[in-house]
PDB file of C-alpha atoms in Angstrom:
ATOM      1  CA  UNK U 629     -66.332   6.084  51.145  1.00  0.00           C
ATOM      2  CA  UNK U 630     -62.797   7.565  52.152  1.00  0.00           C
ATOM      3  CA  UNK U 631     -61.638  10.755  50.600  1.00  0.00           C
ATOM      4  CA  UNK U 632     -59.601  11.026  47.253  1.00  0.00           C
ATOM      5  CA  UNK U 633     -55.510  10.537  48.150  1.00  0.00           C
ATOM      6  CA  UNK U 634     -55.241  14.361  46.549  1.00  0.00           C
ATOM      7  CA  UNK U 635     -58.027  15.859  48.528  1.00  0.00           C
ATOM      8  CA  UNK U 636     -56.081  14.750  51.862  1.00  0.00           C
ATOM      9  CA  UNK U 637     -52.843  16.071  50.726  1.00  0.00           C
ATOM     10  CA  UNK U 638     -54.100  19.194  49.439  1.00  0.00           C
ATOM     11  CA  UNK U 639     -55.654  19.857  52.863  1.00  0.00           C
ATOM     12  CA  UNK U 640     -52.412  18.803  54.346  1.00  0.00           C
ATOM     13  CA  UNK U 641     -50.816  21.462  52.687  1.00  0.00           C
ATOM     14  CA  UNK U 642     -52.496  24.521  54.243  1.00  0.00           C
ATOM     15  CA  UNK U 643     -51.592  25.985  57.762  1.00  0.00           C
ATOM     16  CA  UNK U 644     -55.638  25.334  58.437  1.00  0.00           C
ATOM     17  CA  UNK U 645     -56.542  21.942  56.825  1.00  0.00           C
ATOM     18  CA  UNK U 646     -59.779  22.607  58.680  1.00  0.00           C
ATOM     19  CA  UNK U 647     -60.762  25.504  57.383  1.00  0.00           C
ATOM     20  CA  UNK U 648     -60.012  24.380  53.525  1.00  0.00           C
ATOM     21  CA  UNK U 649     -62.212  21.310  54.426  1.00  0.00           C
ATOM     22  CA  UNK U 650     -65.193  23.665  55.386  1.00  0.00           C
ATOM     23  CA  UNK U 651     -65.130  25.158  52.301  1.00  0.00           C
ATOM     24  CA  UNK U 652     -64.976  22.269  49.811  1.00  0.00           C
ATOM     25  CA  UNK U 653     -67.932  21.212  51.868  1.00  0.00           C
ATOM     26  CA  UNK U 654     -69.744  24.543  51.429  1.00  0.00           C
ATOM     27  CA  UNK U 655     -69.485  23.653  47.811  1.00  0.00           C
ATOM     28  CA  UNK U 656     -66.503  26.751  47.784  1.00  0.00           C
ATOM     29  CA  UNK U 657     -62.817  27.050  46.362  1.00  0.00           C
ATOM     30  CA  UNK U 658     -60.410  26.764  49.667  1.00  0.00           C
ATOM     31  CA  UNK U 659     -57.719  29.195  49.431  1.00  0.00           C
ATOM     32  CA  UNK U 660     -54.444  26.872  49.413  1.00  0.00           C
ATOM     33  CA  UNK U 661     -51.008  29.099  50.361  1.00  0.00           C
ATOM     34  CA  UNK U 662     -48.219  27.468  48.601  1.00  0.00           C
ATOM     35  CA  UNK U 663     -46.120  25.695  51.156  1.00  0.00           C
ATOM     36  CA  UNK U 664     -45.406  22.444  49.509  1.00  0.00           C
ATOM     37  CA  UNK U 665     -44.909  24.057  45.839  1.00  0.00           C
ATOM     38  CA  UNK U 666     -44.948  26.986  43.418  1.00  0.00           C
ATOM     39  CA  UNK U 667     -47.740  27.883  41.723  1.00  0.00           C
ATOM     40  CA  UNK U 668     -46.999  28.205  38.251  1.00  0.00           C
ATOM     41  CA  UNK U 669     -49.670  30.271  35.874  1.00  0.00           C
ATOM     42  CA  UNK U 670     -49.812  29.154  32.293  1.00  0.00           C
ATOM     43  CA  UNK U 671     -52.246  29.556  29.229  1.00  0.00           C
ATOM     44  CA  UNK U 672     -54.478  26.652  29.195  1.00  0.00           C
ATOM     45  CA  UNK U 673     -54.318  25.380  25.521  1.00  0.00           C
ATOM     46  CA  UNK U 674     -50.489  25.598  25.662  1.00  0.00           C
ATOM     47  CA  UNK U 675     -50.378  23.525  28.897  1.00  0.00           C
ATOM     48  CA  UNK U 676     -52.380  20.858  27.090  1.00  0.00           C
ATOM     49  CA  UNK U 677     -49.403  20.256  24.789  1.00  0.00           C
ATOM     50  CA  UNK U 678     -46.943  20.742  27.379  1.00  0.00           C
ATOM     51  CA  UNK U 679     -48.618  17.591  29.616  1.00  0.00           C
ATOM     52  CA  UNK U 680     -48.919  15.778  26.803  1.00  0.00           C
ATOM     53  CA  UNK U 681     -45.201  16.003  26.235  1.00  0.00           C
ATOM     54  CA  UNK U 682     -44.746  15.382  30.551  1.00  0.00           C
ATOM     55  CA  UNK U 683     -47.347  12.604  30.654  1.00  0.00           C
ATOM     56  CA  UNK U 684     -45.246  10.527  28.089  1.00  0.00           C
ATOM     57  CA  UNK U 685     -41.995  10.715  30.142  1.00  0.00           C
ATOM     58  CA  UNK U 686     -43.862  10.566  33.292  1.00  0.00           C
ATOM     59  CA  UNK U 687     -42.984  13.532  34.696  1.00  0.00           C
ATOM     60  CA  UNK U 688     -46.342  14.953  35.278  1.00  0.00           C
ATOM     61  CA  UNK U 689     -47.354  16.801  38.861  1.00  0.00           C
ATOM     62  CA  UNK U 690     -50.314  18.388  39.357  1.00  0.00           C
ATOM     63  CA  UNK U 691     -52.251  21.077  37.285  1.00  0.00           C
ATOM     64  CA  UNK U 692     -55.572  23.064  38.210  1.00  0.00           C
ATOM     65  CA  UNK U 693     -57.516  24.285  35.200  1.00  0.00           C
ATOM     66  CA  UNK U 694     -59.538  27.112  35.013  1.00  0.00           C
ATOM     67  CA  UNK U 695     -61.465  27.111  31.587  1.00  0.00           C
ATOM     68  CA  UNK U 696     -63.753  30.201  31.760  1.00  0.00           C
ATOM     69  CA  UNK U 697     -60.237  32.376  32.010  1.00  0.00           C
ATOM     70  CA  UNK U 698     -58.019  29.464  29.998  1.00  0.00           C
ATOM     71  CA  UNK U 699     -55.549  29.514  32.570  1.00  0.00           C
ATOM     72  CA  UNK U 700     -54.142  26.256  34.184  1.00  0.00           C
ATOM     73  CA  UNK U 701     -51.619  27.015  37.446  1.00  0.00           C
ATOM     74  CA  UNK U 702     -49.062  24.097  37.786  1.00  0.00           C
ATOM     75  CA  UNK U 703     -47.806  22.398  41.150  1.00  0.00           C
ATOM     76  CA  UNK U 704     -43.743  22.704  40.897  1.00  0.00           C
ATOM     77  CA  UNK U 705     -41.274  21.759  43.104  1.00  0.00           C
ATOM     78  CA  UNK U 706     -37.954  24.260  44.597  1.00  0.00           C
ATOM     79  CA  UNK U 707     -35.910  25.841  41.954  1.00  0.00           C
ATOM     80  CA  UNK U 708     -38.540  27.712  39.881  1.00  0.00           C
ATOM     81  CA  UNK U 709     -37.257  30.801  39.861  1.00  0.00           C
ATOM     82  CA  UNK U 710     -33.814  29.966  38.470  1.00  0.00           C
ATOM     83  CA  UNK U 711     -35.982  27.762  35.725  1.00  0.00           C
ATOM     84  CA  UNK U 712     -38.822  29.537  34.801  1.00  0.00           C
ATOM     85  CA  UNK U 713     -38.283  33.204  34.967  1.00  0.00           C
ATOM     86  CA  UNK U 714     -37.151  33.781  31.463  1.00  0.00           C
ATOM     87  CA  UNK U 715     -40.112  32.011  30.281  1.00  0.00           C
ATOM     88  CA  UNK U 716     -42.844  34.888  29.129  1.00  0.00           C
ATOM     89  CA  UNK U 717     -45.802  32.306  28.901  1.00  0.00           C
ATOM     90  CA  UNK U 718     -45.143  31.441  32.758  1.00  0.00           C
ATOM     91  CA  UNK U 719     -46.086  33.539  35.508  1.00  0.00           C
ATOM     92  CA  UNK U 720     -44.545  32.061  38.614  1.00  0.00           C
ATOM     93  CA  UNK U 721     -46.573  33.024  41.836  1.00  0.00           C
ATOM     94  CA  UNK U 722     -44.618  34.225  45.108  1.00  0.00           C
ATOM     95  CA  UNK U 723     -44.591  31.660  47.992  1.00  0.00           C
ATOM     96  CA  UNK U 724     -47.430  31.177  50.074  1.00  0.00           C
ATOM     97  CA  UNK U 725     -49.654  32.533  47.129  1.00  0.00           C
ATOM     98  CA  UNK U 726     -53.085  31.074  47.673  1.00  0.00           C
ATOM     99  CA  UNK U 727     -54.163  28.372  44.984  1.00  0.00           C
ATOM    100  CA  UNK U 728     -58.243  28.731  45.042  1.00  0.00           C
ATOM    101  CA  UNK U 729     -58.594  25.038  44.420  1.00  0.00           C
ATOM    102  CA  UNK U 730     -61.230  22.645  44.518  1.00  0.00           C
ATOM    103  CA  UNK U 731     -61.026  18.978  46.110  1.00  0.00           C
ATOM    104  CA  UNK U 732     -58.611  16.688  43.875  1.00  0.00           C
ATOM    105  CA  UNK U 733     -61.813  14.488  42.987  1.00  0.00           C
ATOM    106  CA  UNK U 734     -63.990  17.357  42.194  1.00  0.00           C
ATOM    107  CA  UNK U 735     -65.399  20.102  39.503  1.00  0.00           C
ATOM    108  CA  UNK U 736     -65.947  23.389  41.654  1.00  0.00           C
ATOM    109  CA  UNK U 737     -66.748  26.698  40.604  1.00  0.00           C
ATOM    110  CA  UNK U 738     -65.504  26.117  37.039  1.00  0.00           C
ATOM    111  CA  UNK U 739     -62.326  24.712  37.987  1.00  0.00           C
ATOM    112  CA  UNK U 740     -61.072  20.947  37.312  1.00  0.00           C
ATOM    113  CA  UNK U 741     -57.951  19.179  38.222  1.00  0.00           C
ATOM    114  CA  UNK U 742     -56.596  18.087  34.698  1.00  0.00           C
ATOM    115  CA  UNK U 743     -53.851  16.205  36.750  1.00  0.00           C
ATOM    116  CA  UNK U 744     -55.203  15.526  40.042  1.00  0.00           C
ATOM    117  CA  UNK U 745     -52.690  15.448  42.804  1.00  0.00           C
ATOM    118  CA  UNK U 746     -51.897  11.774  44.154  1.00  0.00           C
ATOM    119  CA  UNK U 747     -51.579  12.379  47.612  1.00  0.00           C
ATOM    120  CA  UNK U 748     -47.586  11.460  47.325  1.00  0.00           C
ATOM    121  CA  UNK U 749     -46.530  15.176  47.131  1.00  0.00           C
ATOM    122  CA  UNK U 750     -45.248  14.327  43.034  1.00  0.00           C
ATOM    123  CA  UNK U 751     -44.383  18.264  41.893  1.00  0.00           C
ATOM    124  CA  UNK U 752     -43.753  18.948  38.436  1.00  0.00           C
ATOM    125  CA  UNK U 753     -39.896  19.587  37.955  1.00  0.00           C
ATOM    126  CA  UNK U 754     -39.680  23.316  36.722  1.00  0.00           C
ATOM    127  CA  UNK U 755     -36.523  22.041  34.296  1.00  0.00           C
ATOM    128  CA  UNK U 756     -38.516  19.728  32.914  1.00  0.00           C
ATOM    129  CA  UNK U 757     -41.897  22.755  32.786  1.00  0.00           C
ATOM    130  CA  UNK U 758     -39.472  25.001  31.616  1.00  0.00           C
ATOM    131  CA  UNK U 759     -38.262  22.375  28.620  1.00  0.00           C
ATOM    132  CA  UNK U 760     -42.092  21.499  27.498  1.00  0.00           C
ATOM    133  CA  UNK U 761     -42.430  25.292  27.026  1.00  0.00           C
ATOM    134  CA  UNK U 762     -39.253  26.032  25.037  1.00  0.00           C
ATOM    135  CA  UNK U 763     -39.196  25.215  21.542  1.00  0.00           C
ATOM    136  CA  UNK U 764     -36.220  22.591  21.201  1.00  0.00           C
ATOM    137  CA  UNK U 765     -36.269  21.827  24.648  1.00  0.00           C
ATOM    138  CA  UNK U 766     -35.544  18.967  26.254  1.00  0.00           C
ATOM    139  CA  UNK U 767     -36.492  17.088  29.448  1.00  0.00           C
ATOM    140  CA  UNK U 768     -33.463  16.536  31.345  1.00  0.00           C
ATOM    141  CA  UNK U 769     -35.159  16.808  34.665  1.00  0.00           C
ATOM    142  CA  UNK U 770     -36.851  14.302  37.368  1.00  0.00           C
ATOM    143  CA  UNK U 771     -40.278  14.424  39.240  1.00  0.00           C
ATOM    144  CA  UNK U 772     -39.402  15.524  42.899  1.00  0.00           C
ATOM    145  CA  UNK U 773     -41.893  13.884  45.536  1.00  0.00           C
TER     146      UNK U 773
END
């Protein structure tokens, strides 16, 4: 059985692919720096809505859930700062902040991808993240592979 398109790219994403494969295989959260993306922290019940409104114009990256503390963290591409920062339900993480992830195809340690990542690099635009957050906002963003 060949691993999960998501599962390789996640890997791919860390300066030590190795090292994040030993620990999903320890049954452990690997420690992901953000190279690829931005790591995006948002309340979990809000982010439900806000996927809801990405999934229907397909414009829907990644996002890690973490129930226990219901908090997801969303995968979004360059340009989050700019976006985001005005935004008081998002907390944007710095670059190379470690997302303690589990495989794409997996529940580990009480966290679950709710939208696993492909394997194609698609990020969540943060115009578009910013939009599904805003009251009135619109999406007049793209997906960026």
């Amino acid at each position: 059985m060949s691993e999960h398109p998501g599962t390789t790219w996640l890997a791919s994403c860390s300066p030590s692919p190795g090292a994040v494969r030993s620990a999903w295989k320890a049954g452990e959260l690997a420690a992901v720096p953000a190279t690829e993306w931005r790591a995006v922290e948002a309340p979990l019940l809000r982010s439900v809505d806000a996927m809801q409104v990405l999934g229907r114009a397909k414009r829907l990256g990644p996002v890690l859930a973490w129930a226990e503390a219901s908090v997801v963290w969303w995968l979004v591409a360059d340009g989050a700062e700019e976006h985001l920062v005005d935004l008081p339900l998002l907390i944007l993480r710095p670059p190379l902040w470690p997302l303690r992830c589990p495989p794409a195809h997996e529940y580990l340690c009480g966290r679950i991808w709710l939208e696993k990542p492909d394997g194609s690099g698609l990020l969540t635009d943060p115009v578009d993240l910013g939009a599904a957050f805003s009251r009135g906002g619109s999406l007049a963003g793209g997906v960026y592979r």
